[in-house]
XYZ file of C-alpha atoms in Angstrom:
348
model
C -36.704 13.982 53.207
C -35.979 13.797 57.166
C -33.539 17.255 58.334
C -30.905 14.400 59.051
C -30.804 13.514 55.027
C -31.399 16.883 53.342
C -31.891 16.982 49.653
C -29.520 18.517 47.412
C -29.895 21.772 45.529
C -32.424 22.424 43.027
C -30.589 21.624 39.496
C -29.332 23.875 37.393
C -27.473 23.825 33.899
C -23.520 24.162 33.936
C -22.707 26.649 31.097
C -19.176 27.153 30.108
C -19.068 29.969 27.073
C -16.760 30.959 24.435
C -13.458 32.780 26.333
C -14.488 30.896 30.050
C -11.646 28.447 29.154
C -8.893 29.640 26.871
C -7.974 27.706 23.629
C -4.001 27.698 25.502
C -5.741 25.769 28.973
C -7.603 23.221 26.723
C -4.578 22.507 24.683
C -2.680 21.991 27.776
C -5.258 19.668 28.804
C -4.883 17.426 25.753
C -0.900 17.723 25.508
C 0.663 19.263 29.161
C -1.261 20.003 32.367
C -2.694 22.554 34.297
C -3.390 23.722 37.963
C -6.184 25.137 39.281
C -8.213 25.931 42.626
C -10.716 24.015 43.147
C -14.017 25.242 44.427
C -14.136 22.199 47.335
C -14.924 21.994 51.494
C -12.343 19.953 53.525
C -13.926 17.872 56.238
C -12.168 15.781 58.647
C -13.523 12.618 60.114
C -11.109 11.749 63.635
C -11.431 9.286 65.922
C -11.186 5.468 66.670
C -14.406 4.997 64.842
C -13.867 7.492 61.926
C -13.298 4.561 59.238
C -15.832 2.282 60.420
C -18.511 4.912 60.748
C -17.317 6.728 57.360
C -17.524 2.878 55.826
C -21.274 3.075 56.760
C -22.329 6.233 54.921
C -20.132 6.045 51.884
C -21.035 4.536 48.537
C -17.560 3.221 47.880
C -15.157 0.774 49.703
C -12.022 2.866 52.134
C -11.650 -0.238 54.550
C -10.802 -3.186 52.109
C -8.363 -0.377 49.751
C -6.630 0.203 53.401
C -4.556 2.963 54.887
C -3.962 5.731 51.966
C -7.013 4.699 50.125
C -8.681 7.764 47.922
C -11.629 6.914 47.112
C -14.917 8.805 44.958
C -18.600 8.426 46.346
C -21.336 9.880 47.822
C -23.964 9.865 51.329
C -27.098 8.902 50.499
C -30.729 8.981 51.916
C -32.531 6.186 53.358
C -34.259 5.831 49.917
C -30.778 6.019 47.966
C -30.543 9.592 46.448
C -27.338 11.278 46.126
C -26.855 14.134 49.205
C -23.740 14.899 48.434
C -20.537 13.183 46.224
C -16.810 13.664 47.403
C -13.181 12.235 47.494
C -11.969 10.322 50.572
C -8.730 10.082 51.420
C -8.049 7.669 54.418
C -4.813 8.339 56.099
C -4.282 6.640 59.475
C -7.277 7.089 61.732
C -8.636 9.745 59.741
C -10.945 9.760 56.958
C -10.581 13.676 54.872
C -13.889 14.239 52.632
C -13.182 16.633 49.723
C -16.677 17.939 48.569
C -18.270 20.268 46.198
C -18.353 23.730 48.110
C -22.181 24.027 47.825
C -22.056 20.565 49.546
C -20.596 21.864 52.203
C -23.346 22.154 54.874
C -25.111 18.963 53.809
C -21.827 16.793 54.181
C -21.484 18.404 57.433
C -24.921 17.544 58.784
C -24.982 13.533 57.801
C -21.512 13.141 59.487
C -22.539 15.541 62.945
C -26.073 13.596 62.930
C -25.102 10.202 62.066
C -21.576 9.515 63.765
C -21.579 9.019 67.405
C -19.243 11.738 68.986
C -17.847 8.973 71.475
C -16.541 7.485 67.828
C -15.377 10.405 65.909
C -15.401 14.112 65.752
C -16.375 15.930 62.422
C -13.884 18.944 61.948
C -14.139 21.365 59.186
C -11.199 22.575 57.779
C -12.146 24.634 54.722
C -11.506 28.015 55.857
C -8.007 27.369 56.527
C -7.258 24.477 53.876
C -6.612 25.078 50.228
C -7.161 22.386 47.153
C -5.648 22.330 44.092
C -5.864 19.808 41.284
C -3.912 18.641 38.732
C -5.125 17.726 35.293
C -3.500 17.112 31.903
C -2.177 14.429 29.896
C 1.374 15.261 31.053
C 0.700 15.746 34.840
C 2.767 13.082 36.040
C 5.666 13.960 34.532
C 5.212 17.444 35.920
C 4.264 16.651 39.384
C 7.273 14.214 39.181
C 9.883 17.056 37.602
C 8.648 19.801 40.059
C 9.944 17.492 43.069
C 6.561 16.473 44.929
C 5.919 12.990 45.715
C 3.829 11.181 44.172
C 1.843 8.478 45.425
C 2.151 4.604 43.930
C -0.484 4.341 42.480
C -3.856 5.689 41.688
C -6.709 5.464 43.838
C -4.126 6.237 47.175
C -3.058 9.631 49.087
C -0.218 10.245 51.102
C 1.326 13.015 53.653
C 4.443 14.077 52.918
C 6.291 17.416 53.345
C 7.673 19.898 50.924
C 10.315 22.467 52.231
C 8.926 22.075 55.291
C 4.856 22.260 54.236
C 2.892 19.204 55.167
C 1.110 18.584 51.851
C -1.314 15.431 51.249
C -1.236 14.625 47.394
C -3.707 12.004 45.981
C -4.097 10.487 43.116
C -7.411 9.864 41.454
C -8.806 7.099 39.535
C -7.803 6.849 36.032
C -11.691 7.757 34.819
C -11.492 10.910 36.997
C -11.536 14.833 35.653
C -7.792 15.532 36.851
C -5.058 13.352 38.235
C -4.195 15.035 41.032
C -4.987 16.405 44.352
C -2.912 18.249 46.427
C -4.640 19.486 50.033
C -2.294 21.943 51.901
C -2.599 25.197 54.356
C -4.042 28.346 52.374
C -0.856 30.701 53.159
C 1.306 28.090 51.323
C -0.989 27.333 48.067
C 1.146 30.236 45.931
C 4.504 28.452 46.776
C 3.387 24.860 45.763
C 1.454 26.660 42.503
C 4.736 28.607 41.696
C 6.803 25.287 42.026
C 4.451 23.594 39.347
C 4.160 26.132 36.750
C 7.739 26.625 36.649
C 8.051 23.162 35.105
C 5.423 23.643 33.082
C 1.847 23.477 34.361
C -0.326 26.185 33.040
C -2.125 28.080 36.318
C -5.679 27.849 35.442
C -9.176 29.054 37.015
C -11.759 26.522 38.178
C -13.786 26.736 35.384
C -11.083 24.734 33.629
C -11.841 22.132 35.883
C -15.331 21.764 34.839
C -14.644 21.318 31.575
C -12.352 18.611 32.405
C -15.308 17.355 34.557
C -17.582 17.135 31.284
C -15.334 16.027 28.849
C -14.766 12.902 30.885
C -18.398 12.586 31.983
C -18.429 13.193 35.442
C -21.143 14.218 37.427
C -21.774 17.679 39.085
C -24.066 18.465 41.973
C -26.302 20.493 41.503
C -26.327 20.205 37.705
C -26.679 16.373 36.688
C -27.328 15.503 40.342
C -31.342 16.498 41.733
C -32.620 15.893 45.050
C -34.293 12.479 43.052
C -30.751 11.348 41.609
C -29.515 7.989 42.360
C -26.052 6.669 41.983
C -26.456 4.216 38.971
C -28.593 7.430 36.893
C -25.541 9.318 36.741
C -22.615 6.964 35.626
C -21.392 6.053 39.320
C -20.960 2.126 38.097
C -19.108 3.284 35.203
C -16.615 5.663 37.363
C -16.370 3.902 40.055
C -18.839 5.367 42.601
C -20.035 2.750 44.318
C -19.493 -0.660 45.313
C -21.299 -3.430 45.497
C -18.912 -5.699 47.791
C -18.699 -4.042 50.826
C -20.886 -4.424 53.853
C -23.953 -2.460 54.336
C -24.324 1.885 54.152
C -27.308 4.133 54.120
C -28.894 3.706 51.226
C -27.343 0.567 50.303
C -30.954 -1.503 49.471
C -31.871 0.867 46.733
C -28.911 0.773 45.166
C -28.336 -3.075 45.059
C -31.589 -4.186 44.295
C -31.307 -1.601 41.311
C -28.129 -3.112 39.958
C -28.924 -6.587 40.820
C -33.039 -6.968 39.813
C -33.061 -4.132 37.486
C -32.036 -1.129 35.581
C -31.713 2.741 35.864
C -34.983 4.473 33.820
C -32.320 7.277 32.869
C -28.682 7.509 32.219
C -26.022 10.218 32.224
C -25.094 10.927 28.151
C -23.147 13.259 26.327
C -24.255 15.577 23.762
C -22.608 16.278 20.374
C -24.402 20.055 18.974
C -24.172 20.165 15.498
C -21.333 21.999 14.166
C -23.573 23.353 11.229
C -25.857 25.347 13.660
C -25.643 29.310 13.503
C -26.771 29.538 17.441
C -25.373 28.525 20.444
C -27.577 26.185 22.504
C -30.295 28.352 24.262
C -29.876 29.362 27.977
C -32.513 28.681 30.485
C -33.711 25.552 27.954
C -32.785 22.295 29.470
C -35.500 20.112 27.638
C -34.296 17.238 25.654
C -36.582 15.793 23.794
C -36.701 12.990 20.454
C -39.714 13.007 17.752
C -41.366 15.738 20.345
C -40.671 13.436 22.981
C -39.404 14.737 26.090
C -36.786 12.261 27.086
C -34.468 13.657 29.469
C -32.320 17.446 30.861
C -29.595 19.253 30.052
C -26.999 19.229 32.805
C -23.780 20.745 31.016
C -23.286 22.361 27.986
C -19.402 23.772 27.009
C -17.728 25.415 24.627
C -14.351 23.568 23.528
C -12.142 26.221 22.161
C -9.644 25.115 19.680
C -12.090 22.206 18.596
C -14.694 25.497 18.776
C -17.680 22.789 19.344
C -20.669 22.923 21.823
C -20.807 19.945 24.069
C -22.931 18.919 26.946
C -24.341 16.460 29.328
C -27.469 14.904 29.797
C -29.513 12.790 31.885
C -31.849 10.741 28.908
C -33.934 8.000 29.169
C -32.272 4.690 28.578
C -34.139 3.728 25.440
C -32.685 6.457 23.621
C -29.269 4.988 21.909
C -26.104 6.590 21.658
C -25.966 8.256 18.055
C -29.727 9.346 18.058
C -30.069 12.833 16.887
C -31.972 14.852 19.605
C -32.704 18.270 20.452
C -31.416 19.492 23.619
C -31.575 23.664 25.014
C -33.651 24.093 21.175
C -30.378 22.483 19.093
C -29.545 19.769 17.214
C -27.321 17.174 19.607
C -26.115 13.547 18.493
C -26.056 11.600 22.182
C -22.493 10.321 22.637
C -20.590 8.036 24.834
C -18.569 9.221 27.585
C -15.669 10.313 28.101
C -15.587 12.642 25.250
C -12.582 11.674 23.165
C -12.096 15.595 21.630
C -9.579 16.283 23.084
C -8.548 13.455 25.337
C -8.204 14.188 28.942
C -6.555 11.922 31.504
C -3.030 10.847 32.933
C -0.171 9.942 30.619
């Protein structure tokens, strides 16, 4: 890879355990909603040319949406592997890129390297900018009932002020892990926490976050994305990551010749572990393999308290069909669809 595309992190296997998300956060998952910090770097795109340049990297469409658009997808290399995966908001002449914090620096490099400063200005706000996100079947209803405003729809942010602290609160997609997202200044994050849980959100750590993030089968870098991912291997059709409409970004060739001559070798699954097994899938095991086949990785693997199952992720080669019994980290695993439907996850 060139310095001006560097690849992501070496890949590693997500591994939620028994007691990392309490039985109380999962059911209010499935029946209320939480709030939680998410581990994320804020970077600002500003400038006449921040949407048009931004609309040249990204895998998704912000011009067509318009003003307020929040959108999901990633930078790419030349060749089309995923660098780094975010949310865009678009507000104005300003594009705001919510990434993973260990995309941090690489999100920061593409836009300093690729954007002409005479266009836009690359500004990271992380150190002084806090996210939290909202997830839960019930989490409009509490957004709505703790007094913030909501934007019309999903897939669109807006600014808005609450007691006097500028807040900008998107909504996601309906596919995504949580529902909302809610960018403010670190010294006010307690308040606007506070104000949620007293009408009922449960105040949850980030690891409830990434279960949400498995159970509806959404990619993580670093664990189902490799410095050799592309967008199609990891769902991105299928959630939304990319379009296939808009004019051209880096890395666009790959990706449409894949979805319009061809098909992705692997595909992002989910894992069912046997509920009969007396072990836990192994640690430091990602093999998957059918008939002593290997066939794909382990990317995720939780433990669902209340349903007290092992799940997981997987990338797996497409031949192998939803419902084959595999064995993934040395357990029996049925590959599933995604999202997981134990419990359901999403807005009401």
């Amino acid at each position: 890879m060139s310095e001006t595309f560097p690849t992501a992190p070496a890949p590693i296997v997500t591994r939620l355990n028994p007691g990392d998300v309490p039985a109380e956060v999962v059911e209010r998952l499935r029946a209320g909603a939480i709030v939680a910090p998410a581990d994320a770097a804020v970077l600002d795109l500003t400038g006449p040319g921040a949407v048009t340049c931004f609309q040249g990297l990204l895998t998704s469409d912000i011009e067509k949406p318009g003003d307020g658009a929040f959108v999901y997808g990633a930078l790419l290399t030349p060749k089309g592997m995923i660098v780094v995966d975010g949310w865009a908001a678009r507000l104005g002449a300003r594009v705001r890129f919510t990434v993973p914090g260990e995309g941090r620096e690489r999100a920061a490099t593409i836009l300093q390297r690729s954007v002409p400063p005479r266009l836009a200005r690359t500004v990271d706000r992380t150190a002084d900018t806090a996210v939290l996100r909202v997830a839960g079947a019930h989490a409009v209803a509490i957004l709505g009932a703790a007094g913030l405003p909501a934007p019309p729809h999903a897939g669109h942010a807006i600014e808005t002020t609450l007691d006097d602290v500028p807040l900008e609160i998107a909504r996601a997609t309906d596919r995504a892990p949580f529902v909302y997202q809610i960018t403010l200044a670190t010294e006010h994050q307690a308040a606007v926490v506070a104000r949620l849980v007293r009408k009922g959100a449960a105040l949850a750590e980030p690891t409830a976050l990434d279960l949400a993030r498995i159970l509806a089968g959404w990619p993580r870098l670093a664990s189902e994305v490799d410095e050799k991912t592309i967008p199609q291997e990891v769902g991105y059709d299928e959630i939304g990551g990319v379009s296939y409409t808009k004019g051209c970004y880096t890395g666009q060739e790959t990706v449409s010749r894949l979805h319009f001559r061809g098909h992705a070798n692997r595909n992002l699954r989910g894992l069912l572990f046997e509920t009969d097994s007396p072990a836990p899938p192994a640690e430091g095991w990602s093999a998957v393999t059918e008939d002593e086949r290997d066939v794909g990785r382990v990317t995720s693997i939780a433990w669902v308290a209340g349903v007290d199952r092992w799940i997981g992720l997987a990338v797996i080669r497409r031949e192998v069909p939803v419902g084959a019994v595999v064995r993934a980290a040395g357990r029996e695993a049925r590959v599933a669809t995604l999202p997981f439907d134990i419990p359901a996850v999403g807005p009401a």
